[in-house]
Structure formats: C-alpha cells, structure tokens
XYZ file of N, CA and C in Angstrom:
291
model
N -88.443 -49.054 103.322
C -88.928 -49.020 104.690
C -88.993 -50.447 105.227
N -88.419 -50.659 106.384
C -88.468 -51.961 107.028
C -89.341 -51.879 108.268
N -90.125 -52.925 108.475
C -90.994 -52.983 109.641
C -90.456 -54.023 110.618
N -90.589 -53.723 111.896
C -90.217 -54.707 112.902
C -91.335 -55.747 113.003
N -91.037 -56.828 113.698
C -92.038 -57.878 113.883
C -93.247 -57.338 114.639
N -93.002 -56.505 115.623
C -94.088 -55.920 116.413
C -94.973 -55.025 115.538
N -94.353 -54.255 114.660
C -95.116 -53.386 113.765
C -95.933 -54.209 112.777
N -95.360 -55.296 112.254
C -96.109 -56.155 111.335
C -97.298 -56.799 112.039
N -97.095 -57.245 113.269
C -98.207 -57.838 114.022
C -99.312 -56.816 114.237
N -98.941 -55.591 114.533
C -99.918 -54.520 114.730
C -100.720 -54.284 113.448
N -100.011 -54.216 112.308
C -100.681 -53.992 111.023
C -101.571 -55.172 110.638
N -101.132 -56.391 110.935
C -101.962 -57.571 110.658
C -103.265 -57.494 111.438
N -103.171 -57.030 112.691
C -104.374 -56.875 113.505
C -105.324 -55.846 112.923
N -104.768 -54.732 112.439
C -105.606 -53.702 111.813
C -106.232 -54.199 110.511
N -105.496 -55.022 109.769
C -105.956 -55.479 108.457
C -106.918 -56.645 108.543
N -107.061 -57.238 109.716
C -107.862 -58.454 109.850
C -109.271 -58.313 109.281
N -109.947 -57.220 109.586
C -111.335 -57.039 109.152
C -111.480 -56.406 107.778
N -110.368 -56.028 107.147
C -110.437 -55.383 105.840
C -110.787 -56.376 104.742
N -111.487 -55.890 103.758
C -111.772 -56.668 102.551
C -110.794 -56.230 101.464
N -110.478 -57.106 100.510
C -109.587 -56.697 99.414
C -110.161 -55.508 98.641
N -109.324 -54.490 98.450
C -109.740 -53.268 97.762
C -109.553 -53.424 96.258
N -108.483 -54.105 95.864
C -108.165 -54.308 94.447
C -108.062 -55.804 94.206
N -108.611 -56.250 93.079
C -108.536 -57.667 92.721
C -107.949 -57.794 91.324
N -106.917 -58.622 91.199
C -106.313 -58.858 89.892
C -107.176 -59.853 89.134
N -107.513 -59.502 87.909
C -108.371 -60.347 87.100
C -107.592 -61.196 86.119
N -108.251 -61.555 85.039
C -107.661 -62.445 84.051
C -106.521 -61.800 83.268
N -106.486 -60.458 83.246
C -105.423 -59.773 82.505
C -104.167 -59.596 83.339
N -104.219 -59.966 84.611
C -103.043 -59.895 85.466
C -102.713 -58.484 85.900
N -101.431 -58.245 86.096
C -100.959 -56.962 86.619
C -100.738 -55.988 85.461
N -101.633 -55.006 85.349
C -101.532 -54.009 84.289
C -101.239 -52.646 84.911
N -100.995 -51.663 84.059
C -100.745 -50.297 84.541
C -101.964 -49.758 85.288
N -103.138 -50.078 84.807
C -104.362 -49.629 85.460
C -104.510 -50.205 86.862
N -104.178 -51.477 87.015
C -104.254 -52.124 88.328
C -103.242 -51.486 89.273
N -102.032 -51.251 88.787
C -101.006 -50.603 89.608
C -101.443 -49.198 90.030
N -102.093 -48.476 89.120
C -102.586 -47.139 89.443
C -103.655 -47.204 90.535
N -104.537 -48.197 90.462
C -105.580 -48.372 91.482
C -104.970 -48.710 92.841
N -103.962 -49.591 92.847
C -103.286 -49.956 94.092
C -102.612 -48.726 94.688
N -101.957 -47.942 93.831
C -101.270 -46.729 94.283
C -102.261 -45.733 94.888
N -103.391 -45.539 94.219
C -104.409 -44.616 94.721
C -104.998 -45.107 96.045
N -105.230 -46.410 96.140
C -105.782 -46.974 97.377
C -104.789 -46.831 98.528
N -103.504 -47.025 98.261
C -102.481 -46.854 99.300
C -102.396 -45.401 99.751
N -102.515 -44.463 98.818
C -102.498 -43.047 99.181
C -103.670 -42.696 100.090
N -104.805 -43.311 99.815
C -106.008 -42.990 100.569
C -106.088 -43.726 101.900
N -105.733 -45.020 101.912
C -105.950 -45.862 103.097
C -104.685 -46.209 103.881
N -103.537 -46.221 103.265
C -102.250 -46.632 103.842
C -102.127 -48.145 104.012
N -103.173 -48.812 104.433
C -103.147 -50.260 104.645
C -104.259 -50.876 103.819
N -103.900 -51.730 102.851
C -104.909 -52.321 101.968
C -104.625 -53.808 101.759
N -105.652 -54.473 101.242
C -105.505 -55.864 100.818
C -105.737 -55.929 99.317
N -104.951 -56.782 98.657
C -105.073 -56.996 97.216
C -105.259 -58.485 96.993
N -106.278 -58.868 96.233
C -106.503 -60.276 95.920
C -105.771 -60.611 94.632
N -104.832 -61.554 94.730
C -104.005 -61.954 93.593
C -104.398 -63.368 93.210
N -105.035 -63.517 92.056
C -105.386 -64.862 91.596
C -104.375 -65.287 90.541
N -103.559 -66.255 90.920
C -102.522 -66.742 90.006
C -102.606 -68.258 89.935
N -102.103 -68.799 88.847
C -102.190 -70.236 88.622
C -101.316 -71.035 89.595
N -100.119 -70.565 89.847
C -99.220 -71.308 90.734
C -98.460 -70.371 91.663
N -97.716 -70.930 92.593
C -97.024 -70.139 93.611
C -95.954 -69.225 93.022
N -95.217 -69.736 92.045
C -94.138 -68.930 91.457
C -94.698 -67.679 90.784
N -95.777 -67.854 90.042
C -96.410 -66.715 89.366
C -96.923 -65.714 90.395
N -97.562 -66.227 91.443
C -98.093 -65.349 92.490
C -96.957 -64.584 93.161
N -95.852 -65.258 93.433
C -94.706 -64.598 94.076
C -94.143 -63.501 93.178
N -94.053 -63.761 91.875
C -93.562 -62.746 90.938
C -94.487 -61.532 90.897
N -95.790 -61.772 90.899
C -96.763 -60.682 90.877
C -96.669 -59.861 92.161
N -96.581 -60.537 93.311
C -96.478 -59.842 94.600
C -95.209 -59.002 94.648
N -94.090 -59.572 94.207
C -92.825 -58.824 94.195
C -92.913 -57.594 93.294
N -93.576 -57.739 92.144
C -93.730 -56.618 91.208
C -94.591 -55.511 91.829
N -95.664 -55.898 92.507
C -96.540 -54.905 93.142
C -95.770 -54.133 94.208
N -95.032 -54.857 95.048
C -94.271 -54.207 96.121
C -93.217 -53.267 95.537
N -92.535 -53.721 94.496
C -91.481 -52.907 93.867
C -92.054 -51.658 93.207
N -93.138 -51.803 92.466
C -93.698 -50.685 91.702
C -94.416 -49.654 92.572
N -94.964 -50.075 93.710
C -95.720 -49.148 94.548
C -94.901 -48.606 95.715
N -93.694 -49.111 95.902
C -92.841 -48.719 97.038
C -93.546 -48.956 98.363
N -94.337 -50.004 98.435
C -95.056 -50.352 99.657
C -94.309 -51.471 100.384
N -94.753 -51.751 101.589
C -94.170 -52.824 102.379
C -95.168 -53.975 102.427
N -94.675 -55.168 102.148
C -95.514 -56.359 102.220
C -95.657 -56.744 103.688
N -96.886 -56.684 104.191
C -97.137 -57.057 105.583
C -97.291 -58.566 105.682
N -98.123 -59.126 104.796
C -98.283 -60.578 104.766
C -98.969 -61.010 103.485
N -98.764 -62.285 103.147
C -99.506 -62.922 102.069
C -100.176 -64.138 102.688
N -101.498 -64.157 102.626
C -102.241 -65.275 103.187
C -103.172 -65.803 102.105
N -102.850 -66.970 101.597
C -103.619 -67.522 100.494
C -103.399 -66.681 99.253
N -104.469 -66.145 98.704
C -104.378 -65.282 97.525
C -104.473 -63.805 97.876
N -104.398 -63.468 99.157
C -104.581 -62.079 99.583
C -103.261 -61.501 100.098
N -102.882 -60.391 99.492
C -101.661 -59.671 99.854
C -102.053 -58.437 100.661
N -101.386 -58.236 101.801
C -101.620 -57.052 102.615
C -100.432 -56.119 102.456
N -100.718 -54.855 102.081
C -99.678 -53.857 101.833
C -99.839 -52.666 102.759
N -98.697 -52.043 103.097
C -98.706 -50.826 103.897
C -97.733 -49.831 103.287
N -98.196 -48.593 103.177
C -97.327 -47.492 102.760
C -97.840 -46.223 103.428
N -96.996 -45.588 104.272
C -97.455 -44.361 104.920
C -97.694 -43.255 103.898
N -98.731 -42.455 104.141
C -99.038 -41.351 103.227
C -98.563 -40.039 103.848
N -98.806 -38.940 103.148
C -98.392 -37.620 103.623
C -99.003 -37.314 104.990
N -100.318 -37.519 105.080
C -101.000 -37.311 106.359
C -101.117 -38.674 107.036
N -100.328 -38.876 108.058
C -100.252 -40.177 108.729
C -101.594 -40.535 109.359
N -102.172 -41.638 108.883
C -103.440 -42.115 109.433
C -103.205 -43.230 110.439
N -102.133 -43.982 110.227
C -101.800 -45.101 111.097
C -100.470 -44.794 111.777
N -100.484 -44.804 113.104
C -99.215 -44.587 113.819
C -98.707 -45.941 114.296
N -97.527 -46.288 113.867
C -96.936 -47.586 114.186
C -96.299 -47.573 115.568
N -96.377 -48.706 116.283
C -95.664 -48.789 117.554
C -94.156 -48.812 117.320
N -93.411 -48.423 118.313
C -91.943 -48.376 118.165
C -91.324 -49.735 118.195
C-alpha cells in the first residue's frame, strides 16, 4: 500500500497526540514484540512504536523489519518513534483522496 503525501500529512496529524503503544526493550525485535505490534495495528490502525537502538543503521534495520513483517505503512520516523498505519477489516480511519 502506498500513501500520497496528503494522506501521510493527514495521518501525521492524527498521530500527533498518540503515545507509543509498543516499546522495544533490551531484547530488541522478538516474535512477541511483532505479535503485539500486529495486534495493536488490528485494533487501532494507526500506532506509534518506540525503537531504542544504539545507532542509526540498527534503527533503520529494525524499522524496515517491522514494516516488512507487519505489512504496515511507515508514516514517519521521528527520533526513536516510528508511526505505522495499516487499515483493518472495519475501517476506523478514512483517508483523504
């Protein structure tokens, strides 16, 4: 799924007040963390994930893995916080055209 610039701006506005739902700890990206992210995306559609990594390359690899494994769309990465969007069966967020 690809988002237009207008759709990403809309989602960023919606995500502004959200707090991170999932936080990666010292064990990094595990199956349990991926399951939590998947469940949160099913429930909320738009979530934030806090990724604490030592350097930029590691953080980028973790973000890419999360996006690939959850089939979500990366809305933005700001600092250590990743914003993800994935529409669910019952559409809660309607995107502008």
